[in-house]
Coordinates of C-alpha atoms and ligand atoms in Angstrom, one line a residue:
M956 CA -37.2 13.2 -9.6
T957 CA -39.5 12.4 -6.7
E958 CA -43.2 13.3 -6.9
N959 CA -42.6 15.9 -4.1
R960 CA -40.3 18.0 -6.5
N961 CA -42.7 18.3 -9.3
S962 CA -44.6 21.3 -7.9
E963 CA -47.4 21.3 -10.6
A964 CA -49.5 19.4 -8.1
A965 CA -49.4 22.3 -5.4
W966 CA -50.1 24.9 -8.1
S967 CA -53.1 23.0 -9.6
Y968 CA -54.5 22.4 -5.9
H969 CA -54.0 26.1 -5.1
E970 CA -55.5 27.3 -8.4
A971 CA -58.6 24.7 -8.1
T972 CA -59.4 25.9 -4.6
K973 CA -59.3 29.6 -4.9
H974 CA -62.5 31.5 -3.9
S975 CA -63.6 34.1 -6.0
Y976 CA -67.0 36.2 -6.4
T977 CA -68.0 33.9 -9.3
S978 CA -66.8 30.6 -7.8
I979 CA -68.9 30.9 -4.7
R980 CA -71.8 31.6 -6.7
A981 CA -71.3 29.1 -9.4
K982 CA -70.8 26.2 -7.0
P983 CA -72.8 27.0 -3.8
H984 CA -72.4 24.2 -1.3
F985 CA -75.1 23.2 1.3
M986 CA -74.1 21.4 4.5
D987 CA -76.0 18.1 4.9
W988 CA -76.9 18.4 8.5
S989 CA -78.2 14.8 8.6
N990 CA -74.7 13.6 7.7
Q991 CA -72.6 15.8 10.0
P992 CA -69.4 14.3 11.1
L993 CA -68.6 13.5 14.8
P994 CA -66.5 16.0 16.2
F995 CA -64.1 13.5 17.9
K996 CA -62.3 10.3 16.9
I997 CA -63.4 7.6 19.2
Y998 CA -61.6 4.1 19.8
P999 CA -64.6 2.4 21.6
T1000 CA -62.6 -0.8 22.6
L1001 CA -59.7 1.0 24.4
E1002 CA -59.6 2.0 28.0
L1003 CA -59.5 5.7 29.0
L1004 CA -56.7 7.0 31.0
R1005 CA -57.9 10.2 32.8
L1006 CA -55.6 13.0 32.6
P1007 CA -55.2 15.3 35.7
N1008 CA -57.6 18.2 35.1
E1009 CA -56.4 20.9 37.4
V1010 CA -55.0 23.7 35.2
R1011 CA -51.5 24.5 36.6
Q1012 CA -50.8 28.2 36.5
T1013 CA -47.5 28.9 34.8
G1014 CA -48.0 32.7 35.5
V1015 CA -46.1 33.4 32.4
A1016 CA -47.3 36.5 30.4
A1017 CA -49.0 35.4 27.2
L1018 CA -47.1 38.0 25.4
S1019 CA -43.8 36.5 26.5
A1020 CA -44.9 33.0 25.9
I1021 CA -45.8 33.7 22.2
S1022 CA -42.6 35.7 21.4
E1023 CA -39.9 33.6 23.2
S1024 CA -38.8 30.0 23.1
V1025 CA -36.6 27.8 25.4
P1026 CA -33.2 27.4 23.8
A1027 CA -32.8 24.0 21.9
G1028 CA -30.8 21.7 24.1
T1029 CA -32.2 22.8 27.4
I1030 CA -32.6 19.8 29.5
A1031 CA -36.3 19.5 30.5
G1032 CA -39.1 17.0 30.1
P1033 CA -42.8 17.1 30.8
D1034 CA -44.4 15.1 33.5
L1035 CA -48.0 14.0 33.3
E1036 CA -49.3 17.3 34.6
A1037 CA -47.5 19.1 32.0
V1038 CA -48.7 16.8 29.3
A1039 CA -52.2 17.6 30.5
Q1040 CA -51.6 21.3 30.4
L1041 CA -50.2 21.1 26.9
L1042 CA -53.1 19.2 25.6
Y1043 CA -55.8 21.1 27.4
L1044 CA -54.4 24.5 26.3
S1045 CA -54.0 23.4 22.7
A1046 CA -56.9 21.1 21.9
G1047 CA -59.0 20.8 24.9
I1048 CA -62.6 21.7 25.3
T1049 CA -62.7 25.2 26.8
R1050 CA -66.3 26.2 26.2
R1051 CA -69.6 24.5 25.3
R1052 CA -72.6 26.0 23.6
K1053 CA -76.0 24.4 23.0
Y1054 CA -77.8 24.9 19.8
S1055 CA -81.0 23.5 18.2
G1056 CA -79.0 20.5 16.6
G1057 CA -77.0 19.7 19.7
E1058 CA -73.9 21.1 21.5
I1059 CA -70.6 22.7 20.1
Y1060 CA -67.7 21.8 21.9
F1061 CA -65.4 24.9 21.4
R1062 CA -61.6 24.1 21.8
A1063 CA -58.6 26.1 23.0
A1064 CA -57.4 27.1 19.5
A1065 CA -59.5 28.6 16.7
C1066 CA -60.4 26.2 13.9
T1067 CA -62.4 26.8 10.8
G1068 CA -66.1 26.1 11.1
A1069 CA -65.4 24.8 14.7
L1070 CA -64.9 21.4 13.0
Y1071 CA -61.8 20.4 14.7
E1072 CA -60.3 18.0 12.3
V1073 CA -56.8 17.9 14.0
E1074 CA -56.1 14.9 16.2
L1075 CA -53.1 14.6 18.6
Y1076 CA -51.2 11.5 19.3
L1077 CA -48.3 11.4 21.8
V1078 CA -45.2 9.2 21.2
C1079 CA -43.2 9.2 24.3
G1080 CA -40.5 7.5 26.5
D1081 CA -41.2 7.0 30.2
L1082 CA -42.4 10.4 31.6
T1083 CA -43.2 10.9 35.2
G1084 CA -46.5 9.7 35.7
L1085 CA -46.9 8.3 32.1
E1086 CA -45.3 5.0 30.7
A1087 CA -43.7 5.0 27.3
G1088 CA -46.1 4.4 24.6
V1089 CA -48.1 5.8 21.7
Y1090 CA -51.4 7.5 22.7
H1091 CA -54.3 9.1 21.3
F1092 CA -55.7 12.2 23.1
A1093 CA -59.5 12.2 23.7
P1094 CA -60.6 15.7 24.3
A1095 CA -64.3 14.9 25.1
E1096 CA -63.2 12.8 28.2
F1097 CA -60.0 14.6 28.6
S1098 CA -58.2 11.3 28.5
L1099 CA -55.5 9.4 26.7
R1100 CA -56.2 6.2 25.0
R1101 CA -53.2 4.0 24.6
L1102 CA -52.4 2.5 21.2
R1103 CA -49.0 0.9 21.7
A1104 CA -47.2 0.1 25.0
G1105 CA -43.4 0.8 24.8
D1106 CA -40.9 3.3 23.4
Y1107 CA -41.5 4.0 19.7
R1108 CA -39.6 7.3 19.5
R1109 CA -37.0 5.6 17.4
S1110 CA -39.5 5.0 14.7
L1111 CA -40.3 8.7 14.7
L1112 CA -36.7 9.5 14.6
E1113 CA -36.1 7.3 11.6
A1114 CA -39.0 8.8 9.7
T1115 CA -37.6 12.3 10.0
G1116 CA -34.2 11.3 8.9
S1117 CA -32.8 12.0 12.4
E1118 CA -34.1 15.4 13.0
P1119 CA -32.1 16.6 16.1
A1120 CA -35.0 18.0 18.1
I1121 CA -37.0 14.7 17.6
A1122 CA -33.9 12.7 18.6
H1123 CA -33.6 14.2 22.1
A1124 CA -37.3 14.7 22.7
P1125 CA -38.8 12.8 25.5
L1126 CA -42.3 13.5 23.9
T1127 CA -43.4 14.3 20.4
V1128 CA -47.0 15.3 19.7
V1129 CA -48.1 14.0 16.2
C1130 CA -50.8 16.1 14.6
T1131 CA -53.0 14.4 12.0
C1132 CA -55.8 15.8 10.0
T1133 CA -59.2 14.2 9.1
Y1134 CA -60.3 15.2 5.6
W1135 CA -64.0 14.4 6.0
R1136 CA -64.6 16.3 9.3
N1137 CA -63.7 19.7 7.7
A1138 CA -64.5 18.8 4.0
W1139 CA -68.2 18.2 5.2
K1140 CA -68.4 22.0 5.0
Y1141 CA -65.4 23.3 3.0
Q1142 CA -64.9 20.5 0.5
A1143 CA -61.5 20.4 -1.3
R1144 CA -60.4 23.7 0.2
T1145 CA -60.0 21.8 3.4
Y1146 CA -56.4 20.9 2.6
R1147 CA -55.5 24.7 3.2
H1148 CA -57.5 24.4 6.4
F1149 CA -55.2 21.6 7.6
G1150 CA -52.4 24.1 7.6
W1151 CA -54.4 26.8 9.2
D1152 CA -56.0 24.9 11.9
N1153 CA -53.0 22.8 12.7
G1154 CA -51.1 26.1 12.8
T1155 CA -53.3 27.9 15.5
L1156 CA -53.2 24.7 17.7
L1157 CA -49.5 24.7 17.3
A1158 CA -49.3 28.4 18.2
N1159 CA -50.9 27.6 21.5
L1160 CA -48.8 24.4 22.0
L1161 CA -45.5 26.2 21.6
A1162 CA -46.5 29.2 23.7
V1163 CA -47.5 26.8 26.5
A1164 CA -44.3 24.8 26.1
T1165 CA -42.3 27.9 26.5
A1166 CA -44.3 28.8 29.6
L1167 CA -43.6 25.3 31.1
G1168 CA -39.8 25.8 30.3
L1169 CA -39.8 23.2 27.6
P1170 CA -37.7 23.6 24.3
A1171 CA -40.1 22.8 21.4
R1172 CA -39.9 22.5 17.7
A1173 CA -42.6 22.1 14.9
V1174 CA -41.1 19.5 12.4
C1175 CA -42.8 18.9 8.9
G1176 CA -40.1 16.8 7.2
F1177 CA -41.0 13.1 7.9
E1178 CA -41.5 10.0 5.8
D1179 CA -45.3 10.1 5.7
R1180 CA -45.9 6.3 5.3
Q1181 CA -43.7 5.4 8.4
V1182 CA -45.6 7.9 10.8
H1183 CA -49.0 6.6 9.5
R1184 CA -47.8 3.1 10.1
L1185 CA -46.9 3.8 13.7
L1186 CA -50.3 5.5 14.4
D1187 CA -52.1 3.0 12.3
V1188 CA -54.2 5.7 10.6
D1189 CA -55.9 5.1 7.2
P1190 CA -54.3 7.9 5.1
Q1191 CA -57.2 7.9 2.8
R1192 CA -59.1 9.6 5.6
E1193 CA -56.5 10.8 8.1
V1194 CA -53.1 12.1 7.4
A1195 CA -50.1 13.2 9.5
F1196 CA -49.3 17.0 9.2
S1197 CA -46.9 18.2 11.5
L1198 CA -44.9 16.8 14.5
A1199 CA -44.1 18.9 17.6
A1200 CA -41.0 17.8 19.6
L1201 CA -41.3 18.7 23.2
G1202 CA -38.4 18.8 25.8
H1203 CA -34.9 17.6 25.8
V1204 CA -33.1 14.6 27.2
A1205 CA -29.5 13.7 26.6
A1206 CA -30.1 10.2 25.7
L1207 CA -31.3 9.0 22.4
P1208 CA -34.2 6.7 22.2
P1209 CA -33.5 3.0 22.5
P1210 CA -33.3 1.2 19.2
S1211 CA -36.7 -0.2 18.0
T1212 CA -37.2 -3.7 19.0
A1213 CA -40.9 -4.3 18.6
E1214 CA -42.1 -4.7 15.0
I1215 CA -44.7 -2.0 14.0
S1216 CA -47.6 -4.3 13.5
P1217 CA -51.1 -3.0 12.3
L1218 CA -53.3 -2.5 15.2
S1219 CA -56.6 -2.8 13.4
L1220 CA -58.5 -1.0 16.0
Q1221 CA -62.2 -0.2 15.6
T1222 CA -63.1 3.6 15.5
V1223 CA -66.5 4.9 15.5
P1224 CA -67.5 6.0 12.0
L1225 CA -67.8 10.0 11.7
S1226 CA -70.9 9.9 9.5
Q1227 CA -73.3 7.6 7.8
R1228 CA -71.3 8.3 4.7
E1229 CA -68.3 10.4 3.6
V1230 CA -67.9 12.4 0.4
D1231 CA -64.5 12.0 -1.2
Y1232 CA -62.6 15.1 -2.8
P1233 CA -59.8 13.3 -4.5
L1234 CA -58.0 16.6 -5.1
M1235 CA -56.9 16.9 -1.5
R1236 CA -55.6 13.3 -1.4
E1237 CA -53.7 13.9 -4.7
M1238 CA -52.2 17.1 -3.1
H1239 CA -51.2 15.1 -0.1
A1240 CA -49.6 12.3 -2.0
A1241 CA -47.7 14.8 -4.2
S1242 CA -46.2 16.5 -1.2
S1243 CA -45.4 13.3 0.7
L1244 CA -41.7 12.4 1.5
D1245 CA -40.9 8.7 0.5
S1246 CA -37.8 8.0 2.3
A1247 CA -35.7 9.2 5.4
E1248 CA -33.2 10.6 3.1
E1249 CA -35.8 12.8 1.4
A1250 CA -36.8 14.1 5.1
E1251 CA -33.2 14.9 5.7
A1252 CA -32.8 16.7 2.6
W1253 CA -36.1 18.6 3.1
R1254 CA -35.4 20.5 6.2
G1255 CA -33.5 23.8 6.8
R1256 CA -32.3 26.4 4.2
T1257 CA -35.4 28.4 3.9
P1258 CA -35.4 30.4 0.6
M1259 CA -35.2 34.3 0.6
T1260 CA -38.5 35.3 -0.9
D1261 CA -39.1 38.6 -2.6
F1262 CA -39.7 41.5 -0.5
R1263 CA -39.0 44.7 -2.3
P1264 CA -38.1 47.5 0.2
P1265 CA -40.8 50.2 -0.4
A1266 CA -39.9 53.6 -1.4
V1267 CA -42.7 55.0 0.5
P1268 CA -43.6 56.7 4.0
V1269 CA -42.5 54.3 6.8
V1270 CA -44.1 54.3 10.2
P1271 CA -42.0 52.8 12.8
L1272 CA -43.7 50.4 15.2
L1273 CA -44.5 51.6 18.7
A1274 CA -44.3 48.4 20.5
L1275 CA -44.8 48.3 24.3
S1276 CA -41.8 47.7 26.5
D1277 CA -41.7 44.5 28.8
A1278 CA -42.5 46.9 31.7
E1279 CA -45.6 48.3 29.9
M1280 CA -47.0 45.2 28.5
P1281 CA -50.2 43.5 30.0
R1282 CA -49.1 40.5 31.8
D1283 CA -52.0 38.2 31.7
P1284 CA -50.8 34.6 31.8
I1285 CA -50.9 32.5 28.9
E1286 CA -53.4 30.0 30.3
Q1287 CA -55.9 32.9 31.1
V1288 CA -55.5 34.3 27.7
I1289 CA -56.2 30.8 26.0
E1290 CA -59.1 30.2 28.2
R1291 CA -60.8 33.6 27.4
R1292 CA -59.9 33.5 23.6
G1293 CA -63.0 33.0 21.2
S1294 CA -63.3 34.4 17.8
T1295 CA -64.8 37.8 17.8
R1296 CA -68.3 37.6 16.2
K1297 CA -68.9 41.3 15.8
F1298 CA -66.3 44.1 16.0
A1299 CA -67.2 47.5 17.4
R1300 CA -65.9 50.2 14.9
T1301 CA -63.7 51.7 17.6
P1302 CA -60.0 52.5 17.2
I1303 CA -57.2 50.5 18.8
T1304 CA -53.9 52.1 19.5
L1305 CA -50.8 52.1 17.3
A1306 CA -48.9 50.6 20.4
Q1307 CA -51.5 47.6 20.6
L1308 CA -51.2 46.9 17.1
S1309 CA -47.3 47.2 17.2
T1310 CA -47.1 45.0 20.2
T1311 CA -49.4 42.3 18.6
L1312 CA -47.3 42.4 15.3
D1313 CA -44.0 42.4 17.2
R1314 CA -44.7 39.8 19.6
A1315 CA -46.3 37.5 17.0
T1316 CA -43.5 37.5 14.6
R1317 CA -40.3 37.1 16.5
G1318 CA -39.8 33.6 15.1
V1319 CA -41.2 30.1 15.0
P1320 CA -38.9 27.1 15.8
A1321 CA -39.8 24.9 13.0
D1322 CA -37.6 22.7 10.6
F1323 CA -38.4 24.6 7.5
L1324 CA -37.5 28.0 9.1
D1325 CA -33.7 28.3 9.0
P1326 CA -31.9 30.4 10.1
P1327 CA -34.2 31.1 13.1
G1328 CA -36.3 34.0 12.4
A1329 CA -36.9 33.1 8.6
Q1330 CA -40.4 33.6 7.5
L1331 CA -42.3 32.3 4.5
N1332 CA -45.3 34.6 4.7
H1333 CA -45.4 38.4 4.2
L1334 CA -47.9 40.5 6.2
Y1335 CA -50.0 43.1 4.4
L1336 CA -52.4 45.2 6.3
I1337 CA -55.6 47.2 5.8
V1338 CA -55.8 49.7 8.5
H1339 CA -59.4 51.0 9.3
A1340 CA -59.2 52.5 12.8
V1341 CA -55.6 52.6 14.5
E1342 CA -54.9 55.8 16.5
G1343 CA -51.8 57.5 15.2
L1344 CA -51.9 55.6 11.9
P1345 CA -53.7 57.0 8.8
S1346 CA -56.2 54.5 7.3
G1347 CA -54.8 52.7 4.4
A1348 CA -53.0 49.7 3.0
Y1349 CA -49.6 48.9 4.5
I1350 CA -46.9 46.1 4.5
F1351 CA -45.2 45.1 7.7
H1352 CA -41.4 45.2 7.6
R1353 CA -40.4 42.9 10.3
R1354 CA -36.8 43.4 10.2
R1355 CA -37.0 47.2 10.1
G1356 CA -39.8 47.0 12.8
A1357 CA -42.0 49.3 10.5
L1358 CA -45.1 49.6 8.6
A1359 CA -44.7 51.0 4.9
C1360 CA -47.7 52.8 3.5
L1361 CA -48.8 51.5 0.1
K1362 CA -52.0 53.7 -0.3
L1363 CA -54.1 55.8 1.9
G1364 CA -57.9 55.7 2.1
D1365 CA -60.9 54.4 3.7
F1366 CA -61.0 50.7 2.7
R1367 CA -63.8 49.3 4.9
A1368 CA -65.7 48.3 1.9
D1369 CA -63.0 46.7 0.1
A1370 CA -61.9 44.8 3.2
G1371 CA -65.4 43.5 3.5
Y1372 CA -65.4 42.4 0.0
L1373 CA -62.1 40.7 0.2
G1374 CA -63.1 38.8 3.3
L1375 CA -65.8 37.0 1.5
Q1376 CA -68.3 39.6 1.9
Q1377 CA -68.5 39.4 5.5
E1378 CA -69.0 42.2 8.1
L1379 CA -66.0 41.2 10.2
P1380 CA -63.2 42.5 8.1
A1381 CA -65.1 45.6 7.4
D1382 CA -65.8 46.3 11.1
A1383 CA -62.5 45.3 12.3
A1384 CA -59.7 47.9 13.3
V1385 CA -57.3 46.2 11.2
D1386 CA -57.2 43.2 8.7
I1387 CA -53.9 41.3 8.4
F1388 CA -53.4 39.5 5.3
F1389 CA -50.6 36.8 4.6
L1390 CA -49.3 36.6 1.1
A1391 CA -46.5 34.3 -0.1
D1392 CA -44.0 34.2 -2.9
L1393 CA -44.6 30.6 -3.7
P1394 CA -42.3 30.0 -6.6
P1395 CA -38.9 30.0 -4.5
I1396 CA -40.7 28.2 -1.8
F1397 CA -41.8 25.3 -4.1
E1398 CA -38.3 25.5 -5.9
R1399 CA -36.7 24.7 -2.5
F1400 CA -39.3 22.5 -0.7
G1401 CA -41.4 21.2 -3.6
N1402 CA -45.0 20.6 -3.0
R1403 CA -44.5 20.0 0.6
G1404 CA -43.7 23.8 0.6
Y1405 CA -47.4 24.3 0.5
R1406 CA -48.0 22.4 3.7
A1407 CA -45.3 24.7 5.3
V1408 CA -46.5 27.9 4.1
Q1409 CA -50.1 27.2 5.3
L1410 CA -48.8 25.7 8.5
E1411 CA -46.5 28.9 9.3
A1412 CA -49.5 31.2 8.5
G1413 CA -51.6 29.2 10.9
I1414 CA -49.0 29.5 13.6
L1415 CA -48.5 33.3 13.1
G1416 CA -52.3 33.7 12.9
G1417 CA -52.7 31.8 16.2
K1418 CA -50.0 34.0 17.7
L1419 CA -51.8 37.1 16.6
Y1420 CA -55.0 35.8 18.2
L1421 CA -53.2 35.4 21.4
G1422 CA -51.4 38.7 21.2
A1423 CA -54.7 40.5 20.7
Y1424 CA -56.4 38.6 23.4
A1425 CA -53.5 39.3 25.7
Q1426 CA -54.4 42.9 25.4
R1427 CA -58.1 42.4 25.8
L1428 CA -58.7 43.0 22.1
G1429 CA -60.6 40.6 19.9
A1430 CA -59.6 38.7 16.8
T1431 CA -60.8 36.2 14.2
G1432 CA -59.5 34.3 11.3
L1433 CA -61.2 34.7 8.0
T1434 CA -61.4 33.3 4.6
F1435 CA -61.0 35.5 1.4
F1436 CA -61.2 36.0 -2.5
D1437 CA -57.7 34.9 -3.4
D1438 CA -56.9 36.8 -6.5
D1439 CA -58.8 39.8 -5.4
V1440 CA -56.6 40.2 -2.3
V1441 CA -53.5 40.1 -4.4
R1442 CA -54.9 42.7 -6.9
F1443 CA -55.8 45.0 -3.9
F1444 CA -52.1 45.0 -2.8
S1445 CA -50.6 45.1 -6.2
P1446 CA -48.2 46.2 -7.7
H1447 CA -46.3 45.5 -4.5
A1448 CA -48.0 42.1 -4.2
E1449 CA -47.7 41.0 -7.9
G1450 CA -46.8 37.4 -8.3
K1451 CA -47.6 36.5 -4.7
S1452 CA -50.6 34.3 -3.5
A1453 CA -53.0 35.1 -0.7
I1454 CA -52.6 32.5 2.0
F1455 CA -54.4 33.6 5.4
L1456 CA -56.2 36.5 7.1
V1457 CA -56.8 37.6 10.5
A1458 CA -58.9 40.6 11.7
I1459 CA -58.2 42.5 15.0
G1460 CA -60.2 45.1 16.9
H1461 CA -62.5 45.7 19.8
S1462 CA -65.0 43.1 20.1
A1463 CA -68.6 44.5 20.2
K1464 CA -69.2 42.1 23.2
P1465 CA -66.0 42.1 25.0
K1466 CA -65.0 38.8 26.6
G1467 CA -63.4 38.2 30.0
Ligands
FMN825 C1 -58.2 30.2 9.6 C2 -59.5 30.5 10.1 C3 -60.5 31.1 9.2 C4 -61.7 31.4 9.8 N1 -62.7 32.0 8.8 C5 -63.7 32.6 9.4 C6 -64.7 33.2 8.4 O1 -64.4 33.4 7.3 N2 -65.8 33.8 9.0 C7 -66.1 33.6 10.3 O2 -67.1 34.1 10.8 N3 -65.3 32.9 11.3 C8 -64.0 32.4 10.7 N4 -63.1 31.8 11.6 C9 -63.5 31.6 13.2 C10 -64.0 30.1 13.3 O3 -65.4 30.0 13.0 C11 -63.9 29.9 14.8 O4 -62.6 29.8 15.1 C12 -64.5 28.6 15.3 O5 -66.1 28.7 15.2 C13 -64.2 28.3 16.7 O6 -64.6 29.2 17.6 P1 -63.5 30.0 18.6 O7 -62.5 30.5 17.7 O8 -64.4 31.0 19.1 O9 -63.1 29.1 19.6 C14 -62.2 31.2 11.0 C15 -61.1 30.7 11.9 C16 -59.9 30.4 11.5 C17 -58.9 29.8 12.5

């Protein structure tokens, strides 16, 4: 049995990183501001290749871009301008804010603690305006740095055990996550954040790809070691988490000729010293795939997870039609997005909630979601202020397009408690919790299923953000007391695990 198949590792990581009322008090953590990590990875010896910084307007409505995808196999490839667009709108700096300790560079996608531990690398063949190579994206300078010259796509293709989208993609974006940049604040729970923060970024990237007419697919099945070798990252510090195949060309990449030699490039240290949380490295190692065969066997065939049909009142969604829906283009919505810091306790409409849920959950093109439309996470809601929907706890039935009521009541205080005793989930109009039935997921995918379930939650969460902002509502991701969330939604949620939380409502200080 390979290490990935023994899911004890994922269970122990999940258990050990649960938040509870007592865990937060028993182990308070204070951030060491004198040792704060740099928000960017910097290769000081490599030249910068500036990206064109004019934001091309696709004009495609955000609510379409998040809910549709370009059919696989559609011939299309990005040029340099499209590359710039994709990078800016997924990981670029969209806002800056000065504070007493310096400046925060806010980025296009939401990220826990604004710590931005996700790095992007491009692996491409010759594109219009960009030569074949392996590049690192430097958001601070809105530039690329070339790590390798030449076409290395074959190496990625081999690592994925010949994944079809990777085989024909002129460009694949490799997303890596850097432990220390996020663990400085969140300690060992950071490995969960890798999925969340990589996911919100991918939600933007996939939506922008759709708006640009590019087929796109998120890929999680790859031989980790080979991807690390290609990027020459130190896997004790930085690990590949997902790939995004973008575009489609008929020809397969040329066979690899060049040896993948170590680059030994200098990078600027993130901090004076780094604190190691071995639990995360153990989780990563235990969910790694060791061969192309393992990668090939990993993808597809998503398990059916337990979702009992409720014998309770059901409220059909009241989603807006295409003609009624707000048409703000995806680039405008991404540029005005920013996590709500204070919600007004004013209601949203059932149509707004329905549209957000419907558009965000129409399917994610990913190698672990098969057939298309399969989903690992289930959505549970606490409704506080939605016109036409009595306050209470609900589950979202995607296939039926309905909400089923679990219990009625005013649960603002409960929601505030569940969301780590913050005001945001108590003040929001609705809190959307993601819960997953982990045993069948681990049975099918092994420990790596834990990466997939967190990543899917991040992607869906990122789409919920965009769906809300497209309708001029506010949203924020939140963290939570794991077991209390499951208890709150039980008996329906018994046996499930809490994965993610997004709150939606009217921002007290509206943006845009
Ligand atoms: C998964 C996730 C969890 C988050 N959890 C919290 C939270 O518990 N409390 C909070 O105030 N903000 C939370 N945030 C919001 C982040 O702090 C915010 O995304 C970050 O500061 C970047 O700012 P921006 O989203 O406005 O660009 C979360 C964001 C994400 C994506």
